[in-house]
PDB file of C-alpha atoms in Angstrom:
ATOM      1  CA  UNK A   1      22.981 103.292  81.671  1.00 49.00           C
ATOM      2  CA  UNK A   2      23.398 106.378  83.674  1.00 38.00           C
ATOM      3  CA  UNK A   3      24.197 109.908  82.461  1.00 36.00           C
ATOM      4  CA  UNK A   4      24.201 113.869  83.106  1.00 36.00           C
ATOM      5  CA  UNK A   5      26.786 116.294  81.186  1.00 35.00           C
ATOM      6  CA  UNK A   6      26.364 119.948  81.669  1.00 32.00           C
ATOM      7  CA  UNK A   7      23.040 121.716  81.862  1.00 31.00           C
ATOM      8  CA  UNK A   8      19.423 120.621  82.417  1.00 35.00           C
ATOM      9  CA  UNK A   9      16.562 118.470  83.713  1.00 35.00           C
ATOM     10  CA  UNK A  10      18.432 118.364  86.973  1.00 35.00           C
ATOM     11  CA  UNK A  11      22.041 118.551  86.620  1.00 38.00           C
ATOM     12  CA  UNK A  12      24.009 115.498  86.654  1.00 41.00           C
ATOM     13  CA  UNK A  13      26.281 115.387  83.765  1.00 43.00           C
ATOM     14  CA  UNK A  14      25.518 111.949  82.465  1.00 47.00           C
ATOM     15  CA  UNK A  15      24.381 108.885  84.297  1.00 44.00           C
ATOM     16  CA  UNK A  16      23.673 105.267  84.206  1.00 37.00           C
ATOM     17  CA  UNK A  17      22.861 103.132  87.216  1.00 37.00           C
ATOM     18  CA  UNK A  18      24.542 103.560  90.547  1.00 35.00           C
ATOM     19  CA  UNK A  19      27.067 101.136  91.874  1.00 35.00           C
ATOM     20  CA  UNK A  20      30.563  99.991  91.335  1.00 34.00           C
ATOM     21  CA  UNK A  21      32.365  99.040  88.146  1.00 32.00           C
ATOM     22  CA  UNK A  22      29.563  97.095  86.487  1.00 32.00           C
ATOM     23  CA  UNK A  23      27.929  96.804  83.133  1.00 35.00           C
ATOM     24  CA  UNK A  24      24.344  96.024  82.340  1.00 36.00           C
ATOM     25  CA  UNK A  25      23.152  92.644  81.149  1.00 34.00           C
ATOM     26  CA  UNK A  26      23.382  91.111  77.749  1.00 35.00           C
ATOM     27  CA  UNK A  27      21.669  92.949  74.932  1.00 37.00           C
ATOM     28  CA  UNK A  28      18.832  90.708  73.813  1.00 37.00           C
ATOM     29  CA  UNK A  29      15.549  91.708  72.239  1.00 42.00           C
ATOM     30  CA  UNK A  30      16.403  95.419  71.865  1.00 46.00           C
ATOM     31  CA  UNK A  31      18.459  95.217  68.716  1.00 49.00           C
ATOM     32  CA  UNK A  32      18.679  96.249  65.101  1.00 46.00           C
ATOM     33  CA  UNK A  33      16.143  93.590  64.083  1.00 79.00           C
ATOM     34  CA  UNK A  34      13.344  95.692  65.575  1.00 91.00           C
ATOM     35  CA  UNK A  35      12.034  98.495  63.397  1.00 96.00           C
ATOM     36  CA  UNK A  36      13.203 102.072  63.728  1.00 97.00           C
ATOM     37  CA  UNK A  37       9.630 103.152  64.425  1.00 97.00           C
ATOM     38  CA  UNK A  38       9.116 100.618  67.217  1.00 96.00           C
ATOM     39  CA  UNK A  39      12.383 101.458  68.970  1.00 96.00           C
ATOM     40  CA  UNK A  40      11.820 105.214  68.796  1.00 97.00           C
ATOM     41  CA  UNK A  41       8.172 104.989  69.901  1.00 96.00           C
ATOM     42  CA  UNK A  42       9.210 102.966  72.935  1.00 94.00           C
ATOM     43  CA  UNK A  43      11.903 105.505  73.851  1.00 95.00           C
ATOM     44  CA  UNK A  44       9.582 108.496  73.423  1.00 95.00           C
ATOM     45  CA  UNK A  45       6.951 106.876  75.651  1.00 94.00           C
ATOM     46  CA  UNK A  46       9.402 106.229  78.506  1.00 92.00           C
ATOM     47  CA  UNK A  47       9.310 108.688  81.450  1.00 88.00           C
ATOM     48  CA  UNK A  48      12.388 110.869  81.923  1.00 84.00           C
ATOM     49  CA  UNK A  49      12.089 112.267  85.454  1.00 74.00           C
ATOM     50  CA  UNK A  50      14.583 111.378  88.146  1.00 65.00           C
ATOM     51  CA  UNK A  51      17.933 109.665  87.792  1.00 65.00           C
ATOM     52  CA  UNK A  52      16.778 106.074  87.555  1.00 68.00           C
ATOM     53  CA  UNK A  53      18.460 104.612  84.487  1.00 77.00           C
ATOM     54  CA  UNK A  54      17.080 101.092  84.765  1.00 82.00           C
ATOM     55  CA  UNK A  55      15.235 101.587  81.464  1.00 89.00           C
ATOM     56  CA  UNK A  56      18.590 101.145  79.724  1.00 92.00           C
ATOM     57  CA  UNK A  57      18.994  97.566  80.971  1.00 91.00           C
ATOM     58  CA  UNK A  58      19.750  95.389  77.965  1.00 91.00           C
ATOM     59  CA  UNK A  59      19.943  98.418  75.670  1.00 94.00           C
ATOM     60  CA  UNK A  60      23.082 100.252  76.781  1.00 95.00           C
ATOM     61  CA  UNK A  61      26.095  99.637  78.997  1.00 95.00           C
ATOM     62  CA  UNK A  62      28.385 102.033  80.821  1.00 93.00           C
ATOM     63  CA  UNK A  63      31.627 101.152  82.527  1.00 96.00           C
ATOM     64  CA  UNK A  64      31.661 102.412  86.109  1.00 95.00           C
ATOM     65  CA  UNK A  65      34.450 104.427  87.777  1.00 98.00           C
ATOM     66  CA  UNK A  66      36.782 102.235  89.801  1.00 98.00           C
ATOM     67  CA  UNK A  67      36.375 104.180  93.053  1.00 98.00           C
ATOM     68  CA  UNK A  68      32.658 103.412  93.622  1.00 97.00           C
ATOM     69  CA  UNK A  69      31.270 106.838  94.512  1.00 98.00           C
ATOM     70  CA  UNK A  70      27.967 105.720  96.048  1.00 97.00           C
ATOM     71  CA  UNK A  71      29.754 103.430  98.509  1.00 98.00           C
ATOM     72  CA  UNK A  72      32.319 106.068  99.476  1.00 98.00           C
ATOM     73  CA  UNK A  73      29.633 108.730  99.858  1.00 98.00           C
ATOM     74  CA  UNK A  74      27.668 106.387 102.132  1.00 98.00           C
ATOM     75  CA  UNK A  75      30.720 105.876 104.336  1.00 98.00           C
ATOM     76  CA  UNK A  76      31.214 109.622 104.725  1.00 98.00           C
ATOM     77  CA  UNK A  77      27.542 110.288 105.411  1.00 98.00           C
ATOM     78  CA  UNK A  78      27.581 107.678 108.190  1.00 98.00           C
ATOM     79  CA  UNK A  79      30.223 109.703 110.018  1.00 98.00           C
ATOM     80  CA  UNK A  80      28.737 113.165 109.479  1.00 98.00           C
ATOM     81  CA  UNK A  81      26.649 115.259 111.863  1.00 98.00           C
ATOM     82  CA  UNK A  82      25.081 117.590 109.293  1.00 98.00           C
ATOM     83  CA  UNK A  83      25.237 117.030 105.527  1.00 99.00           C
ATOM     84  CA  UNK A  84      23.954 118.525 102.290  1.00 98.00           C
ATOM     85  CA  UNK A  85      23.520 116.689  98.976  1.00 98.00           C
ATOM     86  CA  UNK A  86      23.546 119.087  96.032  1.00 98.00           C
ATOM     87  CA  UNK A  87      21.521 118.480  92.844  1.00 96.00           C
ATOM     88  CA  UNK A  88      20.060 115.311  94.272  1.00 96.00           C
ATOM     89  CA  UNK A  89      17.888 114.491  91.238  1.00 92.00           C
ATOM     90  CA  UNK A  90      15.125 112.179  92.406  1.00 93.00           C
ATOM     91  CA  UNK A  91      17.147 111.305  95.513  1.00 96.00           C
ATOM     92  CA  UNK A  92      18.203 107.942  94.083  1.00 94.00           C
ATOM     93  CA  UNK A  93      21.904 108.192  94.941  1.00 96.00           C
ATOM     94  CA  UNK A  94      21.411 109.664  98.396  1.00 98.00           C
ATOM     95  CA  UNK A  95      18.867 106.975  99.237  1.00 97.00           C
ATOM     96  CA  UNK A  96      21.544 104.324  98.677  1.00 97.00           C
ATOM     97  CA  UNK A  97      23.368 105.468 101.813  1.00 98.00           C
ATOM     98  CA  UNK A  98      22.770 102.931 104.612  1.00 98.00           C
ATOM     99  CA  UNK A  99      22.905 105.608 107.301  1.00 98.00           C
ATOM    100  CA  UNK A 100      22.201 109.342 107.122  1.00 98.00           C
ATOM    101  CA  UNK A 101      23.250 112.117 109.538  1.00 98.00           C
ATOM    102  CA  UNK A 102      20.861 113.551 112.085  1.00 97.00           C
ATOM    103  CA  UNK A 103      20.623 116.711 109.948  1.00 98.00           C
ATOM    104  CA  UNK A 104      20.375 115.861 106.236  1.00 98.00           C
ATOM    105  CA  UNK A 105      19.317 118.280 103.505  1.00 98.00           C
ATOM    106  CA  UNK A 106      19.284 118.066  99.726  1.00 98.00           C
ATOM    107  CA  UNK A 107      18.802 120.598  96.930  1.00 98.00           C
ATOM    108  CA  UNK A 108      17.264 120.120  93.497  1.00 96.00           C
ATOM    109  CA  UNK A 109      16.401 122.564  90.744  1.00 93.00           C
ATOM    110  CA  UNK A 110      13.976 120.730  88.443  1.00 88.00           C
ATOM    111  CA  UNK A 111      10.412 120.719  89.889  1.00 92.00           C
ATOM    112  CA  UNK A 112       9.444 117.142  88.880  1.00 90.00           C
ATOM    113  CA  UNK A 113      12.587 115.872  90.573  1.00 92.00           C
ATOM    114  CA  UNK A 114      11.961 117.986  93.681  1.00 95.00           C
ATOM    115  CA  UNK A 115       8.641 116.203  94.100  1.00 95.00           C
ATOM    116  CA  UNK A 116      10.154 112.804  93.397  1.00 94.00           C
ATOM    117  CA  UNK A 117      13.066 113.341  95.809  1.00 96.00           C
ATOM    118  CA  UNK A 118      10.721 114.574  98.524  1.00 97.00           C
ATOM    119  CA  UNK A 119       8.565 111.457  98.261  1.00 97.00           C
ATOM    120  CA  UNK A 120      11.597 109.198  98.314  1.00 97.00           C
ATOM    121  CA  UNK A 121      13.622 110.897 101.036  1.00 98.00           C
ATOM    122  CA  UNK A 122      11.053 112.322 103.456  1.00 97.00           C
ATOM    123  CA  UNK A 123      10.600 108.954 105.221  1.00 98.00           C
ATOM    124  CA  UNK A 124      14.312 109.081 106.023  1.00 98.00           C
ATOM    125  CA  UNK A 125      14.085 112.559 107.526  1.00 98.00           C
ATOM    126  CA  UNK A 126      15.753 114.381 104.616  1.00 98.00           C
ATOM    127  CA  UNK A 127      14.674 117.971 103.941  1.00 98.00           C
ATOM    128  CA  UNK A 128      14.544 118.514 100.149  1.00 98.00           C
ATOM    129  CA  UNK A 129      14.827 122.168  99.155  1.00 98.00           C
ATOM    130  CA  UNK A 130      13.870 123.496  95.718  1.00 97.00           C
ATOM    131  CA  UNK A 131      16.819 125.642  94.685  1.00 96.00           C
ATOM    132  CA  UNK A 132      17.842 126.808  91.189  1.00 93.00           C
ATOM    133  CA  UNK A 133      21.259 125.523  90.202  1.00 87.00           C
ATOM    134  CA  UNK A 134      22.634 129.025  89.628  1.00 88.00           C
ATOM    135  CA  UNK A 135      21.302 130.537  92.863  1.00 94.00           C
ATOM    136  CA  UNK A 136      23.155 130.951  96.166  1.00 97.00           C
ATOM    137  CA  UNK A 137      22.632 128.025  98.511  1.00 98.00           C
ATOM    138  CA  UNK A 138      19.669 128.708 100.841  1.00 97.00           C
ATOM    139  CA  UNK A 139      21.575 127.856 104.019  1.00 98.00           C
ATOM    140  CA  UNK A 140      23.452 129.790 106.668  1.00 98.00           C
ATOM    141  CA  UNK A 141      27.232 129.977 106.837  1.00 98.00           C
ATOM    142  CA  UNK A 142      29.051 126.994 108.383  1.00 98.00           C
ATOM    143  CA  UNK A 143      25.951 124.778 108.553  1.00 98.00           C
ATOM    144  CA  UNK A 144      27.362 121.459 107.280  1.00 98.00           C
ATOM    145  CA  UNK A 145      30.393 119.327 107.981  1.00 98.00           C
ATOM    146  CA  UNK A 146      29.841 117.416 104.689  1.00 99.00           C
ATOM    147  CA  UNK A 147      28.587 118.522 101.260  1.00 98.00           C
ATOM    148  CA  UNK A 148      28.164 115.881  98.554  1.00 98.00           C
ATOM    149  CA  UNK A 149      27.210 115.994  94.873  1.00 98.00           C
ATOM    150  CA  UNK A 150      27.003 113.457  92.084  1.00 96.00           C
ATOM    151  CA  UNK A 151      27.233 115.007  88.630  1.00 94.00           C
ATOM    152  CA  UNK A 152      26.352 118.633  89.405  1.00 93.00           C
ATOM    153  CA  UNK A 153      25.817 120.947  86.439  1.00 84.00           C
ATOM    154  CA  UNK A 154      28.497 123.074  88.057  1.00 88.00           C
ATOM    155  CA  UNK A 155      30.141 123.270  91.445  1.00 96.00           C
ATOM    156  CA  UNK A 156      29.799 126.720  93.025  1.00 98.00           C
ATOM    157  CA  UNK A 157      32.884 126.444  95.201  1.00 98.00           C
ATOM    158  CA  UNK A 158      32.528 129.819  96.970  1.00 98.00           C
ATOM    159  CA  UNK A 159      29.025 128.813  98.081  1.00 98.00           C
ATOM    160  CA  UNK A 160      30.167 125.312  99.030  1.00 98.00           C
ATOM    161  CA  UNK A 161      32.990 126.793 101.102  1.00 98.00           C
ATOM    162  CA  UNK A 162      30.572 129.230 102.737  1.00 98.00           C
ATOM    163  CA  UNK A 163      28.131 126.575 104.008  1.00 98.00           C
ATOM    164  CA  UNK A 164      30.885 124.202 105.163  1.00 98.00           C
ATOM    165  CA  UNK A 165      32.046 124.281 108.752  1.00 98.00           C
ATOM    166  CA  UNK A 166      35.798 124.637 109.398  1.00 98.00           C
ATOM    167  CA  UNK A 167      37.244 121.165 108.879  1.00 98.00           C
ATOM    168  CA  UNK A 168      34.258 120.219 106.687  1.00 98.00           C
ATOM    169  CA  UNK A 169      34.526 118.322 103.408  1.00 98.00           C
ATOM    170  CA  UNK A 170      33.161 118.557  99.888  1.00 98.00           C
ATOM    171  CA  UNK A 171      33.020 115.052  98.385  1.00 98.00           C
ATOM    172  CA  UNK A 172      31.707 114.644  94.855  1.00 98.00           C
ATOM    173  CA  UNK A 173      31.826 112.877  91.528  1.00 98.00           C
ATOM    174  CA  UNK A 174      31.791 115.270  88.588  1.00 98.00           C
ATOM    175  CA  UNK A 175      31.322 114.815  84.866  1.00 96.00           C
ATOM    176  CA  UNK A 176      34.575 115.651  83.116  1.00 97.00           C
ATOM    177  CA  UNK A 177      35.581 117.155  79.770  1.00 96.00           C
ATOM    178  CA  UNK A 178      34.255 115.884  76.411  1.00 96.00           C
ATOM    179  CA  UNK A 179      31.987 113.381  78.116  1.00 96.00           C
ATOM    180  CA  UNK A 180      29.908 111.336  75.642  1.00 96.00           C
ATOM    181  CA  UNK A 181      31.001 113.746  72.926  1.00 97.00           C
ATOM    182  CA  UNK A 182      30.825 110.961  70.354  1.00 98.00           C
ATOM    183  CA  UNK A 183      27.037 111.307  70.690  1.00 98.00           C
ATOM    184  CA  UNK A 184      27.098 115.110  70.861  1.00 97.00           C
ATOM    185  CA  UNK A 185      29.252 115.456  67.761  1.00 98.00           C
ATOM    186  CA  UNK A 186      27.307 112.816  65.812  1.00 98.00           C
ATOM    187  CA  UNK A 187      24.304 115.155  65.986  1.00 98.00           C
ATOM    188  CA  UNK A 188      25.893 118.608  66.285  1.00 97.00           C
ATOM    189  CA  UNK A 189      29.190 118.207  64.458  1.00 97.00           C
ATOM    190  CA  UNK A 190      32.674 119.032  65.816  1.00 97.00           C
ATOM    191  CA  UNK A 191      32.597 121.202  68.923  1.00 95.00           C
ATOM    192  CA  UNK A 192      34.959 124.119  69.654  1.00 95.00           C
ATOM    193  CA  UNK A 193      38.038 123.233  71.660  1.00 94.00           C
ATOM    194  CA  UNK A 194      36.965 125.447  74.568  1.00 93.00           C
ATOM    195  CA  UNK A 195      33.732 123.436  74.809  1.00 92.00           C
ATOM    196  CA  UNK A 196      35.606 120.150  74.666  1.00 93.00           C
ATOM    197  CA  UNK A 197      37.921 121.302  77.476  1.00 91.00           C
ATOM    198  CA  UNK A 198      35.100 122.446  79.771  1.00 91.00           C
ATOM    199  CA  UNK A 199      34.742 120.809  83.204  1.00 94.00           C
ATOM    200  CA  UNK A 200      38.441 119.972  83.378  1.00 96.00           C
ATOM    201  CA  UNK A 201      39.300 118.479  86.799  1.00 98.00           C
ATOM    202  CA  UNK A 202      42.451 120.541  87.208  1.00 97.00           C
ATOM    203  CA  UNK A 203      40.550 123.752  86.468  1.00 96.00           C
ATOM    204  CA  UNK A 204      37.867 122.774  88.978  1.00 98.00           C
ATOM    205  CA  UNK A 205      40.527 122.005  91.575  1.00 98.00           C
ATOM    206  CA  UNK A 206      41.976 125.471  90.991  1.00 98.00           C
ATOM    207  CA  UNK A 207      38.507 126.985  91.490  1.00 98.00           C
ATOM    208  CA  UNK A 208      38.141 125.087  94.761  1.00 98.00           C
ATOM    209  CA  UNK A 209      41.514 126.353  95.993  1.00 98.00           C
ATOM    210  CA  UNK A 210      40.578 129.905  95.007  1.00 98.00           C
ATOM    211  CA  UNK A 211      37.486 129.551  97.220  1.00 98.00           C
ATOM    212  CA  UNK A 212      39.721 128.617 100.161  1.00 98.00           C
ATOM    213  CA  UNK A 213      39.403 124.821 100.023  1.00 98.00           C
ATOM    214  CA  UNK A 214      42.282 122.340 100.154  1.00 98.00           C
ATOM    215  CA  UNK A 215      42.272 119.468  97.638  1.00 98.00           C
ATOM    216  CA  UNK A 216      42.511 116.119  99.426  1.00 98.00           C
ATOM    217  CA  UNK A 217      41.872 113.778  96.491  1.00 98.00           C
ATOM    218  CA  UNK A 218      41.441 114.177  92.731  1.00 98.00           C
ATOM    219  CA  UNK A 219      41.071 111.207  90.375  1.00 98.00           C
ATOM    220  CA  UNK A 220      39.835 111.009  86.785  1.00 98.00           C
ATOM    221  CA  UNK A 221      38.814 108.169  84.460  1.00 98.00           C
ATOM    222  CA  UNK A 222      37.425 107.820  80.945  1.00 98.00           C
ATOM    223  CA  UNK A 223      34.906 104.986  80.588  1.00 98.00           C
ATOM    224  CA  UNK A 224      33.340 103.061  77.711  1.00 98.00           C
ATOM    225  CA  UNK A 225      29.633 103.358  76.857  1.00 97.00           C
ATOM    226  CA  UNK A 226      27.795 101.225  74.297  1.00 98.00           C
ATOM    227  CA  UNK A 227      24.366 102.053  72.855  1.00 98.00           C
ATOM    228  CA  UNK A 228      22.805  98.887  71.438  1.00 97.00           C
ATOM    229  CA  UNK A 229      19.857 100.460  69.629  1.00 97.00           C
ATOM    230  CA  UNK A 230      18.642 103.840  68.425  1.00 98.00           C
ATOM    231  CA  UNK A 231      15.934 103.886  71.098  1.00 97.00           C
ATOM    232  CA  UNK A 232      18.610 103.966  73.794  1.00 97.00           C
ATOM    233  CA  UNK A 233      20.155 107.036  72.154  1.00 98.00           C
ATOM    234  CA  UNK A 234      16.756 108.747  71.897  1.00 97.00           C
ATOM    235  CA  UNK A 235      15.943 108.095  75.556  1.00 95.00           C
ATOM    236  CA  UNK A 236      19.401 109.260  76.610  1.00 95.00           C
ATOM    237  CA  UNK A 237      19.022 112.560  74.754  1.00 97.00           C
ATOM    238  CA  UNK A 238      15.492 113.105  76.099  1.00 95.00           C
ATOM    239  CA  UNK A 239      16.699 112.477  79.641  1.00 89.00           C
ATOM    240  CA  UNK A 240      20.047 114.261  79.520  1.00 88.00           C
ATOM    241  CA  UNK A 241      18.687 117.317  77.760  1.00 88.00           C
ATOM    242  CA  UNK A 242      21.860 119.426  77.763  1.00 88.00           C
ATOM    243  CA  UNK A 243      23.776 117.019  75.542  1.00 93.00           C
ATOM    244  CA  UNK A 244      21.967 118.052  72.330  1.00 97.00           C
ATOM    245  CA  UNK A 245      19.932 121.129  73.296  1.00 95.00           C
ATOM    246  CA  UNK A 246      16.481 121.211  71.756  1.00 95.00           C
ATOM    247  CA  UNK A 247      16.672 117.566  70.720  1.00 97.00           C
ATOM    248  CA  UNK A 248      13.502 116.082  69.219  1.00 97.00           C
ATOM    249  CA  UNK A 249      13.051 112.957  67.146  1.00 97.00           C
ATOM    250  CA  UNK A 250      11.499 115.024  64.367  1.00 97.00           C
ATOM    251  CA  UNK A 251      14.372 117.511  64.171  1.00 97.00           C
ATOM    252  CA  UNK A 252      17.016 114.779  63.978  1.00 98.00           C
ATOM    253  CA  UNK A 253      15.130 112.036  62.160  1.00 98.00           C
ATOM    254  CA  UNK A 254      17.594 111.662  59.240  1.00 98.00           C
ATOM    255  CA  UNK A 255      20.544 111.276  61.637  1.00 98.00           C
ATOM    256  CA  UNK A 256      18.583 108.894  63.848  1.00 98.00           C
ATOM    257  CA  UNK A 257      17.561 106.700  60.935  1.00 98.00           C
ATOM    258  CA  UNK A 258      21.166 106.623  59.725  1.00 98.00           C
ATOM    259  CA  UNK A 259      22.281 105.646  63.234  1.00 98.00           C
ATOM    260  CA  UNK A 260      19.698 102.849  63.338  1.00 98.00           C
ATOM    261  CA  UNK A 261      21.102 101.453  60.107  1.00 97.00           C
ATOM    262  CA  UNK A 262      24.678 101.855  61.345  1.00 97.00           C
ATOM    263  CA  UNK A 263      23.996  99.935  64.574  1.00 97.00           C
ATOM    264  CA  UNK A 264      22.241  97.198  62.622  1.00 96.00           C
ATOM    265  CA  UNK A 265      25.215  96.832  60.272  1.00 96.00           C
ATOM    266  CA  UNK A 266      28.187  97.485  62.572  1.00 97.00           C
ATOM    267  CA  UNK A 267      27.015  96.818  66.137  1.00 97.00           C
ATOM    268  CA  UNK A 268      26.782  99.127  69.164  1.00 98.00           C
ATOM    269  CA  UNK A 269      27.487 102.852  68.941  1.00 98.00           C
ATOM    270  CA  UNK A 270      30.488 103.407  71.224  1.00 98.00           C
ATOM    271  CA  UNK A 271      31.077 106.551  73.269  1.00 98.00           C
ATOM    272  CA  UNK A 272      33.114 107.416  76.358  1.00 98.00           C
ATOM    273  CA  UNK A 273      32.068 109.145  79.560  1.00 96.00           C
ATOM    274  CA  UNK A 274      34.465 111.237  81.612  1.00 97.00           C
ATOM    275  CA  UNK A 275      34.315 111.247  85.414  1.00 98.00           C
ATOM    276  CA  UNK A 276      36.414 112.676  88.223  1.00 98.00           C
ATOM    277  CA  UNK A 277      36.300 112.245  91.968  1.00 98.00           C
ATOM    278  CA  UNK A 278      37.069 115.364  93.966  1.00 98.00           C
ATOM    279  CA  UNK A 279      37.471 115.733  97.714  1.00 98.00           C
ATOM    280  CA  UNK A 280      38.212 119.140  99.192  1.00 98.00           C
ATOM    281  CA  UNK A 281      38.445 120.280 102.811  1.00 98.00           C
ATOM    282  CA  UNK A 282      37.771 123.648 104.409  1.00 98.00           C
ATOM    283  CA  UNK A 283      40.673 124.542 106.745  1.00 98.00           C
TER     284      UNK A 283
END
């Protein structure tokens, strides 16, 4: 499973694995027949750095957007001269690109991921820059003909427009409104309508236009997620820390135990992710 929805270990809204419209394999040994304690202990012991979601194999599934962002991003990178990947996480998505431009940079805000991305991407000539998500981009005006991002915490369109060359493109997949809110509201209760409406693709398109960019493409989909055991939920919330801020097993133990019993009796906990593809060009 693959997730990142609004604020931070790196910022990628939610994730699961990269790729096209796929789901992970059959759920087998990770099920309600294992004890609550065993499932939670396994999830707590799992590392959370980077955006590798292979740990979820057999424990959670996520439907993938139909457009196949990683493939499309790779095609655009192959034709670029100078490109920037924002909020690159551990560099997992960028490293999928078969061919990178001569000048390729990436930014990341979470120190463990900066180190991980540097190790992964340095052999391919990528310069990974540590840059807080809310800071101006540390690059000169009109440096790049392509800026990409997969699940940024937010898109700073004025800064994106500033570093793009005339005729350059911003190509990204964003997390949309109310993404995986079934999980959020299970633990936190009903959220205010303004929170549920946050990250709306039409609002983001308006922000891009206000920064002087022209919208070339805008597509949105809502996609099914299934959590097959309570450990998958625990790992998800430890990895995607903005979903339930301050989450710990101890603080939410009654809800987690109730969820374990619910999954054992009724089957997978179902949620829905929200994704949109946005492509914008600088005139």
